[in-house]
Coordinates of C-alpha atoms in Angstrom, one line a residue:
M1 CA 150.8 118.8 133.9
N2 CA 148.1 117.1 131.7
D3 CA 144.7 118.7 131.5
T4 CA 141.8 116.5 132.6
M5 CA 138.6 116.5 130.5
Q6 CA 135.3 115.9 132.1
L7 CA 132.6 114.9 129.7
T8 CA 128.9 113.9 129.9
L9 CA 127.2 112.4 126.8
Q10 CA 123.7 111.3 126.2
I11 CA 123.4 107.8 124.7
K12 CA 120.5 106.4 122.8
D13 CA 119.6 102.7 122.2
M14 CA 120.8 101.3 125.6
T15 CA 118.3 98.6 126.4
C16 CA 119.7 96.9 129.5
A17 CA 122.5 96.8 132.0
S18 CA 124.5 94.7 129.6
C19 CA 124.6 97.6 127.1
A20 CA 126.0 99.9 129.8
Q21 CA 128.6 97.3 130.8
T22 CA 129.7 96.9 127.1
I23 CA 130.1 100.7 126.7
E24 CA 131.9 101.1 130.0
S25 CA 134.4 98.3 129.4
S26 CA 135.2 99.5 125.9
L27 CA 135.8 103.1 127.1
F28 CA 138.1 101.9 129.9
D29 CA 140.2 100.2 127.2
E30 CA 140.7 103.5 125.4
K31 CA 144.0 105.2 126.0
G32 CA 143.9 108.2 128.2
V33 CA 140.5 107.4 129.9
I34 CA 140.7 107.8 133.7
E35 CA 137.2 107.2 134.9
V36 CA 134.0 106.0 133.3
N37 CA 130.5 105.7 134.7
V38 CA 127.7 104.7 132.3
N39 CA 124.3 105.6 133.9
F40 CA 121.6 103.3 132.5
A41 CA 118.9 105.2 134.4
K42 CA 119.8 108.6 132.8
D43 CA 120.9 107.2 129.4
N44 CA 124.3 108.9 129.7
V45 CA 128.0 108.4 130.3
Y46 CA 130.2 110.5 132.6
L47 CA 133.9 110.3 131.7
E48 CA 137.2 111.8 132.9
A49 CA 140.1 111.5 130.5
D50 CA 143.5 113.1 129.6
E51 CA 142.6 115.4 126.8
D52 CA 146.2 115.2 125.5
K53 CA 145.7 111.5 124.8
V54 CA 142.0 111.3 123.8
S55 CA 139.4 113.7 122.4
E56 CA 135.6 114.0 122.7
E57 CA 135.4 112.8 119.0
D58 CA 137.4 109.7 119.9
I59 CA 135.0 108.9 122.7
I60 CA 132.0 109.4 120.5
E61 CA 133.6 107.2 117.8
V62 CA 134.1 104.3 120.3
I63 CA 130.5 104.5 121.5
E64 CA 129.0 104.6 118.0
S65 CA 131.3 101.8 116.9
L66 CA 129.5 99.6 119.4
G67 CA 126.2 100.3 117.8
Y68 CA 124.9 103.1 120.0
T69 CA 124.0 106.7 119.1
V70 CA 125.4 109.7 120.9
D71 CA 122.8 112.5 120.9
T72 CA 124.0 115.9 122.2
S73 CA 120.6 117.5 121.7
R74 CA 119.2 115.6 124.6
N75 CA 120.9 117.7 127.2
E76 CA 117.9 119.8 127.7
D77 CA 115.4 118.4 130.2
N78 CA 112.3 119.2 128.2
L79 CA 113.7 117.8 125.0
E80 CA 114.9 114.7 126.9
K81 CA 111.4 114.2 128.3
T82 CA 109.8 114.6 124.9
E83 CA 112.3 112.2 123.3
S84 CA 111.7 109.6 126.1
M85 CA 107.9 109.8 125.7
K86 CA 108.3 109.5 121.9
E87 CA 110.5 106.4 122.2
T88 CA 108.1 104.7 124.6
E89 CA 105.2 105.5 122.2
E90 CA 107.1 104.1 119.2
T91 CA 107.9 100.9 121.2
R92 CA 104.2 100.5 122.1
N93 CA 103.1 100.9 118.5
F94 CA 105.7 98.4 117.3
M95 CA 104.5 96.0 120.1
I96 CA 100.9 96.3 119.0
Y97 CA 101.7 95.7 115.3
A98 CA 103.9 92.7 116.2
W99 CA 101.2 91.1 118.3
L100 CA 98.5 91.8 115.7
G101 CA 100.6 90.0 113.0
T102 CA 101.4 87.1 115.3
I103 CA 97.8 86.6 116.4
L104 CA 96.7 86.6 112.7
M105 CA 99.0 83.6 112.2
I106 CA 97.4 81.5 115.0
P107 CA 94.4 80.0 113.0
F108 CA 96.8 79.1 110.1
W109 CA 99.2 77.5 112.5
L110 CA 96.4 75.5 114.2
Q111 CA 95.0 74.3 110.9
L112 CA 98.5 73.2 109.7
N113 CA 99.4 71.4 112.9
F114 CA 96.1 70.4 114.6
S115 CA 93.6 70.0 111.8
F116 CA 92.7 66.6 113.2
A117 CA 91.4 68.3 116.3
F118 CA 90.0 71.6 115.1
G119 CA 89.0 70.8 111.5
Q120 CA 89.5 73.1 108.5
F121 CA 89.3 76.8 109.1
F122 CA 90.2 78.0 105.6
P123 CA 89.7 76.4 102.2
L124 CA 93.4 76.8 101.5
S125 CA 96.2 74.4 100.7
D126 CA 99.1 73.9 103.2
Y127 CA 101.3 75.7 100.7
S128 CA 99.0 78.8 100.6
M129 CA 98.7 78.9 104.4
K130 CA 102.5 78.8 104.7
M131 CA 102.8 81.6 102.2
V132 CA 100.4 83.8 104.3
M133 CA 102.3 83.0 107.5
G134 CA 105.6 83.6 105.8
A135 CA 104.4 87.1 104.7
L136 CA 103.2 87.9 108.2
A137 CA 106.4 86.6 109.8
T138 CA 108.5 88.7 107.4
I139 CA 106.5 91.8 108.4
V140 CA 106.7 91.1 112.1
G141 CA 110.0 89.4 112.6
L142 CA 112.1 91.2 110.0
I143 CA 110.5 94.5 109.0
I144 CA 109.3 95.5 112.5
G145 CA 112.3 93.7 114.1
W146 CA 114.9 95.7 112.1
P147 CA 114.6 99.1 113.8
T148 CA 113.9 97.6 117.2
V149 CA 116.4 94.8 117.5
H150 CA 118.3 93.6 114.4
S151 CA 120.0 96.9 113.4
K152 CA 121.5 97.1 116.9
T153 CA 122.6 93.5 116.7
F154 CA 124.5 93.9 113.4
R155 CA 126.1 97.2 114.5
S156 CA 127.3 95.4 117.6
L157 CA 128.6 92.4 115.7
S158 CA 130.4 94.7 113.2
S159 CA 132.4 96.1 116.1
G160 CA 133.1 92.7 117.5
N161 CA 130.6 92.7 120.4
I162 CA 127.8 90.3 121.2
S163 CA 124.8 91.9 122.9
M164 CA 121.5 90.7 124.4
E165 CA 119.8 91.6 121.1
T166 CA 122.0 89.0 119.5
L167 CA 119.8 86.3 121.1
I168 CA 116.6 87.9 119.8
T169 CA 118.0 88.2 116.3
M170 CA 119.3 84.7 116.2
G171 CA 116.0 83.3 117.5
V172 CA 113.9 85.3 115.0
F173 CA 116.1 84.5 112.0
A174 CA 116.5 80.8 112.9
A175 CA 112.7 80.4 113.2
W176 CA 112.1 82.4 110.0
S177 CA 114.7 80.4 108.1
A178 CA 113.2 77.2 109.3
G179 CA 109.8 78.4 108.0
V180 CA 111.4 79.0 104.6
L181 CA 113.0 75.6 104.6
S182 CA 109.6 74.0 105.3
F183 CA 108.6 74.8 101.7
F184 CA 111.4 72.5 100.5
M185 CA 111.8 70.0 103.4
D186 CA 109.5 67.9 105.5
I187 CA 109.8 70.0 108.6
P188 CA 107.2 72.1 110.4
S189 CA 106.7 75.8 109.8
F190 CA 108.3 78.0 112.5
F191 CA 107.0 81.3 111.0
M192 CA 104.7 82.0 114.0
V193 CA 107.6 81.4 116.4
A194 CA 109.6 84.1 114.7
G195 CA 106.7 86.5 115.3
M196 CA 106.2 85.5 118.9
I197 CA 109.9 85.9 119.8
L198 CA 109.8 89.5 118.5
A199 CA 106.4 90.3 120.0
F200 CA 107.3 89.0 123.5
H201 CA 110.6 90.9 123.4
L202 CA 108.8 94.2 122.5
V203 CA 106.5 93.7 125.5
G204 CA 109.5 93.5 127.8
Q205 CA 111.1 96.5 126.1
Y206 CA 107.9 98.5 126.4
L207 CA 107.5 97.7 130.1
E208 CA 111.2 98.7 130.6
D209 CA 110.7 102.0 128.9
K210 CA 107.6 102.7 131.0
A211 CA 109.5 101.8 134.2
K212 CA 112.4 104.1 133.3
G213 CA 109.9 106.9 132.3
R214 CA 108.1 106.7 135.6
A215 CA 111.3 106.8 137.6
S216 CA 112.6 109.8 135.6
Q217 CA 109.3 111.7 135.9
A218 CA 109.3 111.1 139.7
V219 CA 112.7 112.8 139.9
K220 CA 111.7 115.6 137.5
K221 CA 108.7 116.4 139.8
L222 CA 111.3 117.6 142.3
L223 CA 112.5 120.1 139.8
Q224 CA 108.9 121.3 139.3
L225 CA 109.0 122.6 142.8
E226 CA 111.2 125.4 141.6
A227 CA 109.8 128.9 141.1
E228 CA 109.7 130.0 137.4
T229 CA 110.5 133.6 138.0
A230 CA 112.1 135.9 140.7
V231 CA 111.6 139.5 141.6
V232 CA 115.1 141.1 141.8
I233 CA 116.1 144.6 142.8
R234 CA 118.5 146.1 140.3
D235 CA 119.4 149.8 140.2
G236 CA 116.8 150.5 142.8
E237 CA 114.0 149.0 140.7
E238 CA 112.0 145.8 141.1
T239 CA 112.1 143.6 138.1
E240 CA 110.5 140.2 137.5
I241 CA 112.9 137.9 135.5
P242 CA 113.0 134.2 134.6
L243 CA 114.8 132.1 137.2
E244 CA 117.5 131.2 134.7
E245 CA 118.6 134.9 134.6
V246 CA 119.1 135.2 138.4
Q247 CA 122.8 135.7 139.3
E248 CA 124.8 135.3 142.5
G249 CA 124.7 138.5 144.5
D250 CA 121.3 139.6 143.2
I251 CA 118.8 140.9 145.8
M252 CA 115.4 139.1 145.6
K253 CA 112.2 140.4 147.1
V254 CA 110.0 137.6 148.3
K255 CA 106.4 138.4 149.2
P256 CA 104.1 136.4 151.6
G257 CA 102.9 133.2 150.0
D258 CA 105.6 133.2 147.3
K259 CA 108.2 130.5 146.8
I260 CA 111.8 131.6 147.5
P261 CA 113.3 131.3 144.0
T262 CA 116.8 130.1 144.9
D263 CA 119.2 129.6 147.8
G264 CA 120.3 132.8 149.6
V265 CA 120.7 134.8 152.8
V266 CA 118.1 137.1 154.4
I267 CA 119.4 140.7 154.5
E268 CA 116.2 142.4 155.5
G269 CA 112.8 141.4 156.9
V270 CA 111.4 138.8 159.3
S271 CA 109.1 136.0 158.3
S272 CA 108.1 132.4 158.8
V273 CA 109.3 130.0 156.1
D274 CA 107.7 126.6 155.3
E275 CA 110.7 124.3 154.8
S276 CA 108.8 121.0 154.9
M277 CA 109.7 120.1 151.3
A278 CA 113.4 120.1 152.3
T279 CA 113.4 119.0 155.9
G280 CA 110.0 117.4 156.5
E281 CA 109.4 119.8 159.5
S282 CA 105.8 120.7 159.8
I283 CA 106.3 123.9 161.7
P284 CA 107.6 127.0 159.7
V285 CA 111.0 128.3 160.7
T286 CA 111.4 132.0 161.6
K287 CA 113.9 133.7 159.3
K288 CA 115.5 137.1 159.9
G289 CA 118.7 138.9 158.8
G290 CA 121.7 136.7 158.4
D291 CA 119.6 133.4 158.2
E292 CA 120.0 131.1 155.2
V293 CA 117.0 130.2 153.1
I294 CA 116.5 127.3 150.7
G295 CA 115.2 127.7 147.2
S296 CA 111.6 126.5 146.5
T297 CA 110.6 126.8 150.2
I298 CA 107.5 129.0 150.8
N299 CA 107.6 132.4 152.5
Q300 CA 104.6 132.5 154.9
D301 CA 103.7 136.0 156.3
G302 CA 106.4 138.7 156.0
V303 CA 108.3 140.4 153.2
L304 CA 111.9 139.2 152.8
K305 CA 114.9 140.6 150.9
V306 CA 117.3 137.8 150.1
E307 CA 120.8 137.9 148.6
V308 CA 121.3 135.1 146.2
T309 CA 124.2 132.8 147.1
K310 CA 123.6 129.8 144.8
V311 CA 122.0 129.4 141.4
G312 CA 121.5 126.6 138.9
E313 CA 123.1 123.2 139.7
D314 CA 124.6 124.5 143.0
T315 CA 121.2 124.9 144.7
F316 CA 120.0 122.6 147.4
L317 CA 117.2 121.3 145.2
S318 CA 119.4 120.6 142.2
Q319 CA 121.9 118.7 144.4
V320 CA 119.0 116.6 145.8
V321 CA 117.9 115.7 142.2
D322 CA 121.5 114.9 141.3
M323 CA 121.9 112.7 144.3
V324 CA 118.7 110.7 143.4
E325 CA 119.8 110.3 139.8
E326 CA 123.2 109.3 140.9
A327 CA 121.7 106.7 143.2
Q328 CA 119.6 105.4 140.3
G329 CA 122.8 104.8 138.3
T330 CA 124.7 103.3 141.2
K331 CA 125.8 99.7 140.8
L332 CA 124.8 97.5 143.7
P333 CA 127.1 94.7 144.9
I334 CA 124.6 92.2 143.5
Q335 CA 124.5 94.1 140.2
K336 CA 128.3 93.7 139.8
L337 CA 127.8 90.0 140.0
A338 CA 125.0 90.3 137.5
D339 CA 127.3 92.2 135.1
K340 CA 129.9 89.5 135.3
V341 CA 127.2 86.9 134.5
T342 CA 125.6 88.8 131.6
S343 CA 129.0 89.4 130.0
K344 CA 129.3 85.7 129.6
F345 CA 125.6 84.9 129.3
V346 CA 125.0 85.5 125.6
P347 CA 128.0 83.4 124.2
V348 CA 127.2 80.6 126.6
V349 CA 123.5 80.6 125.5
I350 CA 124.6 80.5 121.8
I351 CA 126.9 77.6 122.5
I352 CA 124.2 75.7 124.5
S353 CA 121.7 76.3 121.7
F354 CA 124.1 75.0 119.1
L355 CA 125.0 71.9 121.2
T356 CA 121.2 71.3 121.7
F357 CA 120.7 71.3 118.0
L358 CA 123.5 68.9 117.4
T359 CA 122.3 66.6 120.2
W360 CA 118.8 66.3 118.8
L361 CA 120.2 66.0 115.3
F362 CA 122.3 62.9 116.1
F363 CA 120.5 61.4 119.1
S364 CA 116.8 62.2 118.5
P365 CA 115.7 58.5 118.4
N366 CA 117.0 58.2 122.0
L367 CA 115.3 61.5 123.1
V368 CA 111.9 61.2 121.3
G369 CA 110.6 59.3 124.3
V370 CA 110.8 62.5 126.4
L371 CA 108.5 64.3 123.8
Q372 CA 106.0 61.4 123.8
W373 CA 105.9 61.7 127.6
A374 CA 105.5 65.5 127.5
Q375 CA 102.8 65.3 124.9
G376 CA 100.3 64.3 127.6
F377 CA 100.4 67.8 129.2
L378 CA 101.9 69.9 126.4
P379 CA 99.6 69.3 123.4
W380 CA 101.8 71.5 121.0
V381 CA 104.7 69.0 121.3
N382 CA 104.9 66.9 118.2
P383 CA 107.2 63.9 118.4
G384 CA 106.7 63.2 114.7
L385 CA 108.4 66.3 113.4
G386 CA 111.4 64.4 112.0
V387 CA 115.0 64.6 112.9
I388 CA 115.8 68.0 111.5
G389 CA 112.5 69.4 112.7
L390 CA 113.1 68.2 116.3
A391 CA 116.7 69.6 116.2
L392 CA 115.5 73.0 115.0
F393 CA 112.7 73.0 117.5
A394 CA 115.0 72.3 120.5
G395 CA 117.8 74.7 119.4
I396 CA 115.3 77.6 118.8
A397 CA 113.6 76.8 122.1
V398 CA 116.9 77.5 123.9
L399 CA 117.3 80.8 122.2
V400 CA 113.7 81.8 122.8
I401 CA 113.9 81.0 126.5
A402 CA 117.1 83.0 126.9
C403 CA 115.9 86.0 124.9
P404 CA 114.6 88.2 127.7
C405 CA 117.6 89.9 129.3
A406 CA 115.9 89.8 132.8
L407 CA 119.2 89.0 134.6
G408 CA 120.8 92.2 133.4
L409 CA 117.6 94.3 133.6
A410 CA 116.0 93.4 136.9
T411 CA 118.5 95.0 139.3
P412 CA 119.0 98.4 137.5
T413 CA 115.2 98.7 136.9
S414 CA 114.4 97.9 140.5
V415 CA 116.9 100.6 141.6
M416 CA 115.4 103.1 139.2
V417 CA 111.9 102.5 140.3
G418 CA 112.8 102.3 144.0
T419 CA 114.7 105.5 144.2
G420 CA 112.3 107.3 141.9
K421 CA 109.3 106.2 144.0
G422 CA 111.1 107.2 147.1
A423 CA 111.8 110.6 145.8
Q424 CA 108.2 111.0 144.9
N425 CA 107.2 110.3 148.5
G426 CA 110.0 112.4 150.1
I427 CA 112.4 109.5 150.8
L428 CA 115.9 110.1 149.3
F429 CA 118.6 107.5 149.0
K430 CA 122.2 108.7 148.9
N431 CA 123.2 105.7 146.8
G432 CA 121.7 102.5 145.4
E433 CA 123.7 100.3 147.8
A434 CA 121.4 101.6 150.6
L435 CA 118.5 99.8 148.9
Q436 CA 120.3 96.4 149.1
I437 CA 121.4 97.0 152.7
M438 CA 117.8 97.7 153.8
Q439 CA 116.8 94.1 153.2
D440 CA 118.9 93.1 156.1
L441 CA 117.6 95.8 158.5
D442 CA 115.5 94.8 161.5
I443 CA 115.4 98.2 163.3
I444 CA 115.6 101.8 161.9
V445 CA 116.5 104.5 164.4
F446 CA 115.7 108.2 163.6
D447 CA 117.9 110.7 165.4
K448 CA 115.7 113.8 165.1
T449 CA 112.2 114.7 166.3
G450 CA 109.9 115.6 163.4
T451 CA 111.8 113.6 160.8
L452 CA 108.8 111.4 160.1
T453 CA 106.0 113.8 159.4
E454 CA 103.4 114.6 156.8
G455 CA 104.9 118.1 156.4
K456 CA 101.9 119.9 158.0
P457 CA 100.5 120.0 161.5
E458 CA 97.2 118.5 162.5
L459 CA 95.0 119.0 165.5
T460 CA 94.9 115.6 167.3
D461 CA 93.8 116.6 170.8
Y462 CA 93.0 119.5 173.0
W463 CA 92.1 120.2 176.6
S464 CA 90.2 123.0 178.3
S465 CA 89.1 123.8 181.8
E466 CA 85.8 125.1 180.4
E467 CA 83.4 123.7 177.8
H468 CA 85.5 122.0 175.1
D469 CA 83.8 123.2 171.9
G470 CA 83.5 126.8 173.3
M471 CA 87.2 127.1 173.8
L472 CA 88.0 125.6 170.4
K473 CA 85.5 127.9 168.7
K474 CA 87.2 131.0 170.2
A475 CA 90.7 129.8 169.2
A476 CA 89.7 128.8 165.7
S477 CA 87.8 132.0 165.1
V478 CA 90.9 134.1 165.8
E479 CA 93.3 131.7 163.9
N480 CA 90.9 131.9 160.9
A481 CA 92.4 135.3 160.2
S482 CA 95.9 133.9 160.3
E483 CA 97.9 132.1 157.6
H484 CA 100.1 130.2 160.0
P485 CA 100.1 126.4 159.5
I486 CA 99.4 125.8 163.2
G487 CA 96.5 128.2 163.0
E488 CA 95.2 126.4 159.9
A489 CA 95.4 123.1 161.8
I490 CA 93.2 124.5 164.6
V491 CA 90.7 125.9 162.1
H492 CA 90.6 122.5 160.2
G493 CA 90.1 120.7 163.5
A494 CA 87.1 122.9 164.4
E495 CA 85.6 122.5 160.9
K496 CA 85.8 118.7 161.2
K497 CA 83.8 118.9 164.4
G498 CA 81.2 121.1 162.6
I499 CA 81.9 124.1 164.7
E500 CA 80.7 127.4 163.2
L501 CA 83.3 130.1 163.5
S502 CA 82.6 133.7 164.6
E503 CA 83.8 137.0 163.1
V504 CA 87.0 138.4 164.7
E505 CA 87.7 142.0 165.3
D506 CA 90.8 143.9 166.2
F507 CA 93.0 141.1 164.9
K508 CA 96.7 141.2 165.9
N509 CA 99.6 139.0 164.7
F510 CA 102.6 138.6 166.9
R511 CA 105.1 137.1 164.5
G512 CA 106.5 133.8 165.7
K513 CA 104.5 133.9 168.9
G514 CA 100.8 133.9 168.2
V515 CA 97.7 135.9 167.5
A516 CA 95.0 137.9 169.3
G517 CA 91.6 139.3 168.5
E518 CA 88.1 140.1 169.8
V519 CA 85.4 137.4 169.4
N520 CA 81.9 138.3 170.4
G521 CA 83.2 141.1 172.6
E522 CA 85.7 138.9 174.4
E523 CA 89.4 139.2 173.9
V524 CA 91.1 136.0 172.9
V525 CA 94.8 135.4 172.8
V526 CA 96.2 132.2 171.1
G527 CA 100.0 131.6 171.2
S528 CA 103.1 130.5 173.0
R529 CA 103.7 130.7 176.7
G530 CA 106.1 133.6 176.0
L531 CA 103.2 135.6 174.4
L532 CA 100.9 135.0 177.3
E533 CA 103.5 136.2 179.7
E534 CA 104.2 139.3 177.5
E535 CA 100.4 140.0 177.5
D536 CA 100.3 139.5 181.3
I537 CA 97.9 136.7 181.0
S538 CA 98.1 134.4 184.0
I539 CA 98.1 130.6 183.6
S540 CA 95.9 128.6 186.0
E541 CA 97.4 125.9 188.1
E542 CA 95.2 123.3 186.4
L543 CA 96.6 124.4 182.9
E544 CA 100.1 124.5 184.3
Q545 CA 99.8 120.9 185.4
R546 CA 98.4 119.9 182.0
I547 CA 101.3 121.5 180.2
K548 CA 103.8 119.5 182.4
E549 CA 101.9 116.3 181.7
L550 CA 102.2 116.9 177.9
Q551 CA 105.9 117.8 178.1
A552 CA 106.6 114.7 180.2
G553 CA 104.8 112.6 177.5
G554 CA 107.1 114.1 174.8
K555 CA 104.5 116.4 173.4
T556 CA 104.8 120.2 172.9
S557 CA 102.2 122.6 174.4

C-alpha cells in the first residue's frame, strides 16, 4: 500500500486568483499528486500525494519554476503577520515613489503636447524634456517595476506560463520603447504612459494587500481570545505554564474571572461559565462535574478543576479559525467561471492588442475620423500623431485597459473580506459558497432562541406592585455585590435611571439561583422562582398573573 503525503506550504508572490489557478493546475499535472487546494487567502497550498512517486522537493521545484517562492519560515503566525505587514508597507512605498515620478512627468508632457494651450513651462528643448521624462520613466517603469512586476513576468515566461503580470510588463515596455523611438522617429513620447501603467497597478496591488491583511487580522483576533497561560496541578503542586505546554490529561485549576485555557471536562467544582463567545448565549451556563467546557470561555464565580481533553489545533476555537480560513479559500461557483475566463484572458488580450496595432497601422486613414470626433470631449486625443504613433497608441491602450486583473481578483477578495468581517462580528461561514447563496435568500429562519444576541443581558423592562424605582433600587443594591451577568444588567439599568444604590449587608449567593441580602434593614431576595420557594417566600396573585403574561409573550421571568 502506497503512503500518502499531506503537505502544506506557504507561497509568496501570489497576486491574484489567476496565480492560484496556475499553481493548482501545474501541480495537478505532476505525477503522484492526488489532491491540490491553493488557498489565495492564506497564501498557501495544501496537497495530498503518493510519496513513492513525488517528493516535497519535487513539489517545491514545480512551484518555484512558475516564478513563485516557497517560504517555510512563514508557518509561524507571528512571523507570517510581520511578513504580511512588511510586504504591504513595501508595496505602499513603491506606489508612492511610482506616483511621485509619474506626477513629475506631467508638466513636461503638457509642454510637449499642449504648448499651444498652456504655453512654455520650462526653457528647455523638446529633446531635453524627453530626456528628463525618459529618466523618470526608466526609474518608475523599469527600476521600481522590476521587483514588483517584471521579475515575476520573466520567471513565469521562463517556465512557459503567461500571468496577469505579463500584461503590465508588456504595457510598460511597449510605452517605454515607444518613448525611446520618439528620439529617432516622428512619434509622440509615451514615457509618461509607462509610469502611469506601473503606478496604477501598484495602487491596485496595495489595496489588495490591505484587504487581505484586514481579512487575516479579523481571523487572527479570534485566536487572541485564547488564554496565554494555564494553572495546572502536577505532582500535587499548582504550576503556571504557557498554554503551548499544556497536555491532554493535565488537570487545570480555573479561578473566578479567569479564561478556561483549553477544552476539557469538569472533574471538581461548580460554577457559571460565560460561553457567549462560542454560542452567543447571554446567560452563563452552570458547569459541574462531568460537564464539558470550551477553551477561552470565562469562568464566572466558582473554582473549577478541569481535565484537559483537547489542545492546539484540536480545540473548538482553533477549529472555528480553520473553518473561517477554509471558507476564505473556498472557490465559489462564480469563481470557477472566473478561473476559466482568466486562464484565457491574458493571451486573448495580447492577441487583441496586436491586432489593434496592425489595424491602425494599415487602416489609420479610415479610422482617424473617430479620433477627430472624440477630440471634442477627450482633449488628449491627437489625430495628428502619424500612422505609427496612432498604431502604438491604440495597441498600448488595449494593454493598459486590460492590465488590472479585476476579474480574477474581485471574487476571492470579496470572499476574504466578507468571511473575515463576519468572523469579526461573530458570524461564521462554513464555506464561501454560503456567501453566494445568500444573495438569493428572502427569509432566514433561526431554530434556536438566543441565537441572535449581543452576548450579554440588558434590563429592558420591569414591573412592581409597589413604587417602581424603590423596587429596582433594592434589587440593584443586592445585585451590586454579585458578579453574575443578570445582576450586572440590573445594576446598569438602575444606574441609567440615576438611582443611587444602598449598601448591602449579610450578602448571600445561591449559585445558579439568585442572591439575598439586607438593604436598609430589610431582607431582599432576588432570584429564580425556585429560590423563592426554597426561601418560603410567597408570590402574590398579581405577580403570578404578571409572570404568566410574560411567559405567554415568549419572555422569561
